Short mmCIF file of C-alpha atoms in Angstrom, two decimals:
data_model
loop_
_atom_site.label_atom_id
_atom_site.label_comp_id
_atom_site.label_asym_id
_atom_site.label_seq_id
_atom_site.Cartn_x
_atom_site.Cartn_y
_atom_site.Cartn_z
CA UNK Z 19 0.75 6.26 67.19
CA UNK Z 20 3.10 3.71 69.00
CA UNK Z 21 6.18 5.91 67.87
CA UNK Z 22 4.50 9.29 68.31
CA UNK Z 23 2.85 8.63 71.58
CA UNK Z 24 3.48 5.61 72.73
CA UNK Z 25 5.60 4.56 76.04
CA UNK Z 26 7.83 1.55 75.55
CA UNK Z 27 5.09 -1.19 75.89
CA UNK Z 28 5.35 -3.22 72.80
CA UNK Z 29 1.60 -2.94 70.99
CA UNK Z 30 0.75 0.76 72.56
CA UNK Z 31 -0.42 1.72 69.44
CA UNK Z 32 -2.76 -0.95 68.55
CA UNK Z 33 -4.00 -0.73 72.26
CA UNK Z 34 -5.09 2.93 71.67
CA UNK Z 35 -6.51 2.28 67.90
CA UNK Z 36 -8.81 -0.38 70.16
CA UNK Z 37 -10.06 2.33 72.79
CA UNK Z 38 -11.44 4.39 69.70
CA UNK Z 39 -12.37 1.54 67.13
CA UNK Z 40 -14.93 -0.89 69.13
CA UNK Z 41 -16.70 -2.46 66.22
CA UNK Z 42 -14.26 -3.49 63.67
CA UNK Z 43 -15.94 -5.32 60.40
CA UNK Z 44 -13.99 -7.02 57.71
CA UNK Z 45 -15.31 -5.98 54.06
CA UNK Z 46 -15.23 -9.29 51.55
CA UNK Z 47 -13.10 -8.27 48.07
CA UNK Z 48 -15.03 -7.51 46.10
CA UNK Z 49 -16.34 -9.39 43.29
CA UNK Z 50 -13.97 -9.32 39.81
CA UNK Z 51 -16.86 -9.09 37.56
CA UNK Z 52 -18.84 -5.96 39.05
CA UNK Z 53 -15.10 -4.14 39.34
CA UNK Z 54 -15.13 -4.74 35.59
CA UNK Z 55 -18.15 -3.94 34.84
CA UNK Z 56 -17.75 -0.70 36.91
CA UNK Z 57 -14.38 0.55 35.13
CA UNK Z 58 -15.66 -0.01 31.90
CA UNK Z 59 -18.72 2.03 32.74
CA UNK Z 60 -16.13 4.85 33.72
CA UNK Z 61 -14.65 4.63 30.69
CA UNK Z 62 -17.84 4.72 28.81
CA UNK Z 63 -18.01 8.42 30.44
CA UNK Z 64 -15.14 9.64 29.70
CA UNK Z 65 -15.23 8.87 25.82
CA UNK Z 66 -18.49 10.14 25.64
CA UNK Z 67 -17.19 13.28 27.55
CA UNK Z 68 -14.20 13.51 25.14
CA UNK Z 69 -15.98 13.20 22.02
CA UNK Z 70 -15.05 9.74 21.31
CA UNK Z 71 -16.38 6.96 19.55
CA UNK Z 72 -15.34 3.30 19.31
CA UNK Z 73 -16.38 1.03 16.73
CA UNK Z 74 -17.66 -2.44 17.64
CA UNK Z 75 -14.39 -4.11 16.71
CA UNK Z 76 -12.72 -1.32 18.64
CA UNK Z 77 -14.54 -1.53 21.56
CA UNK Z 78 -14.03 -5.93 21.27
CA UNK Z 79 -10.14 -5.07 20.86
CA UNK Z 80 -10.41 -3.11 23.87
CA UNK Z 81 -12.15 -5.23 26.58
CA UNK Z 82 -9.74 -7.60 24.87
CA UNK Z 83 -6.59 -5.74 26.19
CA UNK Z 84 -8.17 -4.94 29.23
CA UNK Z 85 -9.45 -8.13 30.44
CA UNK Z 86 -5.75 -10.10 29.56
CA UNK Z 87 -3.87 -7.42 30.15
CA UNK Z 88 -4.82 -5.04 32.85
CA UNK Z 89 -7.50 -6.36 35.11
CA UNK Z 90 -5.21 -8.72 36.92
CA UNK Z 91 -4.52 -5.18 38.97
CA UNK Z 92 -8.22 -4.10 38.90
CA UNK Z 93 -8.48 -4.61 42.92
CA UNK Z 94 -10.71 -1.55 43.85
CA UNK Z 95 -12.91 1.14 43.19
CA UNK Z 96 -10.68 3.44 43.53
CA UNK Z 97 -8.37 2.39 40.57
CA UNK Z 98 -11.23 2.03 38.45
CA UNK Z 99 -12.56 5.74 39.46
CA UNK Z 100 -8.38 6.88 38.94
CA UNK Z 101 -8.02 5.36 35.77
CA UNK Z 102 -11.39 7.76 34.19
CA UNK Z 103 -10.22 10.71 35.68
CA UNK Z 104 -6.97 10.45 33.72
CA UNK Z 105 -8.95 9.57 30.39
CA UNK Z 106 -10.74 12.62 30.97
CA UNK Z 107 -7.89 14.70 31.25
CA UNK Z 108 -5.57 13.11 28.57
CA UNK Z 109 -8.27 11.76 25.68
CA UNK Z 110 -9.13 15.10 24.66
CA UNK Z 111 -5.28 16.22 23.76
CA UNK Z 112 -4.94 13.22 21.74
CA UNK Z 113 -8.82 12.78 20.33
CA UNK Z 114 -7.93 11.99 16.45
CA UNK Z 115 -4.63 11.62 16.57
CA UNK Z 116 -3.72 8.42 17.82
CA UNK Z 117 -5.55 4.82 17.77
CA UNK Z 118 -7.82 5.32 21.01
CA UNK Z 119 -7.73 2.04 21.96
CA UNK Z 120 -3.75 1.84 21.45
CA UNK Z 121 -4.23 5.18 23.80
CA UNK Z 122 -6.46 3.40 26.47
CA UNK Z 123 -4.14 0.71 27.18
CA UNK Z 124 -1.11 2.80 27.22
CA UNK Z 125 -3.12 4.77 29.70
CA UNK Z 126 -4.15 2.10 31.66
CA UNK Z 127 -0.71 0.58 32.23
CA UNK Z 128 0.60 4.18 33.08
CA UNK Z 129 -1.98 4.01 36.16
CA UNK Z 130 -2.20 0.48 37.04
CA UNK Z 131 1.26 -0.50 35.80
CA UNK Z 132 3.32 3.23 36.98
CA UNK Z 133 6.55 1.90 36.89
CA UNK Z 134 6.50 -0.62 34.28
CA UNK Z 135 5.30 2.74 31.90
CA UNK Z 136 8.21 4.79 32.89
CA UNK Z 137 10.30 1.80 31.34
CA UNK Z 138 8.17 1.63 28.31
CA UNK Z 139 8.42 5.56 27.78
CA UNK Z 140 12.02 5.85 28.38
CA UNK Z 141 12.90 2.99 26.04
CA UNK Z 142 9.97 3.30 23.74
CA UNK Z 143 12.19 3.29 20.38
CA UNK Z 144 13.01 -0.12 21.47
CA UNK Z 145 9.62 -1.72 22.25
CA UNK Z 146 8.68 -0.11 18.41
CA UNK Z 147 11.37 -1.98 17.67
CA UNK Z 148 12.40 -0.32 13.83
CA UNK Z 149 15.83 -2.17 14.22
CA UNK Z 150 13.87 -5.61 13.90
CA UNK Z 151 11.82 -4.60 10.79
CA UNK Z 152 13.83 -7.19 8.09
CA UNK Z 153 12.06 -9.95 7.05
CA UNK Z 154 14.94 -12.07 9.51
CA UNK Z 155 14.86 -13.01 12.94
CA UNK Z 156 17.41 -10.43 14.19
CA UNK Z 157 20.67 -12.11 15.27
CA UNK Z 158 20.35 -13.64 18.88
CA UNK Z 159 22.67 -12.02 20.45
CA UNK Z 160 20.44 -8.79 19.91
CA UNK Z 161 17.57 -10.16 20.87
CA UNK Z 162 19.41 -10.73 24.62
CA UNK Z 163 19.66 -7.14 24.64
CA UNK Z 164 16.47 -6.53 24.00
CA UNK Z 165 14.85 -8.93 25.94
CA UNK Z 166 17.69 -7.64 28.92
CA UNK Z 167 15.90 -3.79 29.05
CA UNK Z 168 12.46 -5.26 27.83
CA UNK Z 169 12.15 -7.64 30.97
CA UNK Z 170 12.73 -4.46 33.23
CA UNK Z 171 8.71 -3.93 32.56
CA UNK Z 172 8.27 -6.98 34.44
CA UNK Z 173 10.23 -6.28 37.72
CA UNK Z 174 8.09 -7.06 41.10
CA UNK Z 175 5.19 -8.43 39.29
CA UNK Z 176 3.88 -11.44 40.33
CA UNK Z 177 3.91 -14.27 37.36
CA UNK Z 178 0.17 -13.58 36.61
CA UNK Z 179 0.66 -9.81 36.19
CA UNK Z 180 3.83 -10.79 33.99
CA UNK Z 181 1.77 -12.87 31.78
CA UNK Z 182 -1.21 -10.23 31.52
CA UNK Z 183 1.12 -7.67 31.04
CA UNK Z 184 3.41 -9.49 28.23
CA UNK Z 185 -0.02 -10.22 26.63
CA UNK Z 186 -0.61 -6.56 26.45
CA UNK Z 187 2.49 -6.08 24.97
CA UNK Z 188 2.81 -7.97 22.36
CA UNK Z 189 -0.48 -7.02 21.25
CA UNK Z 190 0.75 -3.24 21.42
CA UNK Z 191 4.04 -3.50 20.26
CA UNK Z 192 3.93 -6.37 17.63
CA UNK Z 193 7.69 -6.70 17.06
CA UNK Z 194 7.98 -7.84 20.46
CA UNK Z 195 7.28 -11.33 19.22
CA UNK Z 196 10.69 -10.96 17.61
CA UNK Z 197 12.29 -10.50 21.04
CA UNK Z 198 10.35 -13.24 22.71
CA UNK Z 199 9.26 -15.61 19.75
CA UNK Z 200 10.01 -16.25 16.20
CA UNK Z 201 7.32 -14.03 14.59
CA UNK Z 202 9.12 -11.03 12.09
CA UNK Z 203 6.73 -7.76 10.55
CA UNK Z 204 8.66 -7.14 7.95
CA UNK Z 205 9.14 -2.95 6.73
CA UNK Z 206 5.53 -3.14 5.21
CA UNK Z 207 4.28 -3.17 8.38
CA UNK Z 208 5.66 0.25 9.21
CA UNK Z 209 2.84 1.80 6.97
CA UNK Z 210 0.70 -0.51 8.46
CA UNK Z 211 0.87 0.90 11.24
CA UNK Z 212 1.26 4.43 10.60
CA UNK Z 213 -1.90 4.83 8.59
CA UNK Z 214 -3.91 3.07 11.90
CA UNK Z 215 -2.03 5.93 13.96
CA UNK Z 216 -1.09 3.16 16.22
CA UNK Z 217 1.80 3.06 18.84
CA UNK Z 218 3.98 0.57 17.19
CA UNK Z 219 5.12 3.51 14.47
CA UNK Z 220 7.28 5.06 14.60
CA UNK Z 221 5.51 8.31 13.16
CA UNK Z 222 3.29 8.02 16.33
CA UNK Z 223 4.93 6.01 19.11
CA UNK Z 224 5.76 9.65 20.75
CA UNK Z 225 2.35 11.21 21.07
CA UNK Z 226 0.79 8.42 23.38
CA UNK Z 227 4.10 9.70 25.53
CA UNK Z 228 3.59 13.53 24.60
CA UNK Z 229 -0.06 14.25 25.06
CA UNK Z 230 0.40 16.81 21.58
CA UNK Z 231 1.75 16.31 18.18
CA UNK Z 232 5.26 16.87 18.71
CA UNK Z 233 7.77 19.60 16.54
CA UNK Z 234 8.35 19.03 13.30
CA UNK Z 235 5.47 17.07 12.84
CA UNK Z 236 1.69 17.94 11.52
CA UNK Z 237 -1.37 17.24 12.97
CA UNK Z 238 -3.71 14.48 11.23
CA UNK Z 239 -7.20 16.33 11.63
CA UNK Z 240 -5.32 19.27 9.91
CA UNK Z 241 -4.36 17.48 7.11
CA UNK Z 242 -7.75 16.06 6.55
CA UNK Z 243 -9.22 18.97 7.04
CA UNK Z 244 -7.49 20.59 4.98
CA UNK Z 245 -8.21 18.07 2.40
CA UNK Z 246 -12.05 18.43 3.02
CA UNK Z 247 -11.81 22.45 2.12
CA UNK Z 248 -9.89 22.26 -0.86
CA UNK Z 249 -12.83 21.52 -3.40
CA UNK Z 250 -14.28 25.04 -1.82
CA UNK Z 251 -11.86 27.11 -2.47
CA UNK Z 252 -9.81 28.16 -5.45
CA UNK Z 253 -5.89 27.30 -6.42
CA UNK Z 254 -4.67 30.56 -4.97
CA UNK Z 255 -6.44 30.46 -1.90
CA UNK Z 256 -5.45 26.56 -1.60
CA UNK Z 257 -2.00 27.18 -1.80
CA UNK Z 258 -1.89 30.30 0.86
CA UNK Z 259 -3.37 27.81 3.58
CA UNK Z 260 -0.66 24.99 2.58
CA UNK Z 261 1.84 27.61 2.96
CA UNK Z 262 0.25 28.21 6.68
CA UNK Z 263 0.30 24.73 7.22
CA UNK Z 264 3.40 22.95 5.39
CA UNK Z 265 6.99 24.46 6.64
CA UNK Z 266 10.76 23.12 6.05
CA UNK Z 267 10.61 21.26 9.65
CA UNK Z 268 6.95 19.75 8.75
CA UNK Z 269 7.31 19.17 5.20
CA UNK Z 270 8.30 15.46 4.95
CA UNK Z 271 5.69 14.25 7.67
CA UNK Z 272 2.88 16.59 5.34
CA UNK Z 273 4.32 14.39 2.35
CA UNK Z 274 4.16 10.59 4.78
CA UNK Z 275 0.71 11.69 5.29
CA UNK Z 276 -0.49 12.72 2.12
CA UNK Z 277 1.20 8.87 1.18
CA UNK Z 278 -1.17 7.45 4.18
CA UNK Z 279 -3.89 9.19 2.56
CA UNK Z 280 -3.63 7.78 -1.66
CA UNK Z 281 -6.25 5.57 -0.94
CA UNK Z 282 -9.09 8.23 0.09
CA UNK Z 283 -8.02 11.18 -1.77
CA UNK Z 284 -10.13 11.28 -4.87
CA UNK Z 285 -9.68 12.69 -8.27
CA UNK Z 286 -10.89 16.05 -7.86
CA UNK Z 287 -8.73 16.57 -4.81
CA UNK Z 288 -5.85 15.31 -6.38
CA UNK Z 289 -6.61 17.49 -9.48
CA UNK Z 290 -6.26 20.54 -6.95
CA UNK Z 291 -3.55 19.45 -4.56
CA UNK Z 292 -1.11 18.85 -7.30
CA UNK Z 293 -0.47 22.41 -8.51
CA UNK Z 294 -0.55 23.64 -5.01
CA UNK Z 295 2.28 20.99 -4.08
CA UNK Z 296 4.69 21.72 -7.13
CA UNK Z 297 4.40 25.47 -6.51
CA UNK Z 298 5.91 25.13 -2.95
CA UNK Z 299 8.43 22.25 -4.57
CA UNK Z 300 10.87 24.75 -2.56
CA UNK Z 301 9.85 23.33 0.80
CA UNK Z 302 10.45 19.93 0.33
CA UNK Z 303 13.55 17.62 1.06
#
């Protein structure tokens, strides 16, 4: 108002806001607890919109990540109504085939956290962190490097959203400890991980980014659906829907998940997938 309409009295503006505003009150913050309790409500509703249900431990593991990780930027309403609208929009794309709670704290820091996101999407190979998957400390030198593009998450936070938000990821990306402690997860971890569907593998690190199951890649409920049909119907008809599913771009992830999979696939299935496998050996690497 002072620059639009104002003369060259200092404080024009504020003298005009004053005219129109004659009873000004000042709100108290409000409380931490009931802004929790709120935003977890919120969330409550959109899981149960998308379909989605946590476990015990999963919901624990969330409120977990939330509480130490995210709710030192929990300040209003607002973000707590902002943060459910984009669960509702995104859950549903990923419902079954990513770990949701991985999914709701990568969510979270994309909407209380914006920039410190973009840095964890652009350099999300790194915060995986394959290259430190020995059973070593990786040399120091590379851990500097790391730490260099890692610490760019932290940028204009203030040191208790750096600590709630290194808590987060650490807990997300595991191998982070190798960056800023002495704790290695060795190559068996990759499996680990890839079998929870969670963002520190590799197999899955770019559908939290992607919203879809990328190219070359197969979707999870397909596979086990497919899996779940195969006692029904008969060799022949087995192998024309593996044909429909399983292509030379797809072919190795089908085989990684099949692997993910030896634990739960029983005899009978196994009796049946076998000949349907070796009669497309063709489309394999």
């Amino acid at each position: 108002l002072q620059e639009r309409y104002g003369t060259s009295s200092p404080g024009a503006g504020r003298d005009f806001l004053e005219k129109i505003i004659q009873v000004p009150l000042s709100l108290p913050l409000i409380d931490r607890l009931p802004l929790r309790n709120l935003c977890f409500v919120s969330v409550d509703k959109a899981l149960d919109s998308s379909g989605v249900r946590l476990s015990e431990e999963e919901v624990t593991r969330f409120a977990h990540g939330f509480v130490h990780g995210i709710e030192a930027r929990l300040a209003t309403p607002r973000l707590a109504k902002r943060y459910a609208n984009v669960l509702m929009f995104s859950l549903p794309m990923v419902k079954g085939e990513v770990d949701h709670v991985d999914f709701l704290h990568i969510e979270a820091i994309r909407v209380f956290y914006p920039e410190a996101y973009e840095v964890i999407r652009e350099h999300r190979d790194l915060f995986v962190g394959s290259r430190f998957a020995g059973d070593r400390l990786p040399e120091q030198a590379e851990r500097d490097r790391a730490k260099a593009t890692v610490d760019l998450v932290f940028e204009g936070l203030s040191p208790a959203e750096c600590d709630s938000m290194k808590h987060l990821l650490k807990t997300l990306f595991p191998r982070l400890n190798s960056v800023y402690g002495n704790t290695v997860y060795g190559g068996d971890w990759d499996r680990t991980w890839a079998e929870a569907k969670r963002i520190a593998s590799h197999e899955y690190v770019d559908r939290y980014f992607a919203f879809t199951v990328p190219v070359g890649d197969v979707a999870d409920q397909t596979v086990d659906l497919y899996l779940e049909q195969l006692l029904a119907v008969d060799t022949e008809e087995g192998a024309r829907v593996f044909r429909e599913l399983v292509d030379a771009e797809n072919a190795a992830r089908f085989v990684e998940k099949l692997h993910h999979r030896l634990t739960v696939i029983n005899a009978q299935i196994a009796v049946k997938l076998a000949p349907i496998v070796a009669r497309n050996a063709t489309l394999f690497p």
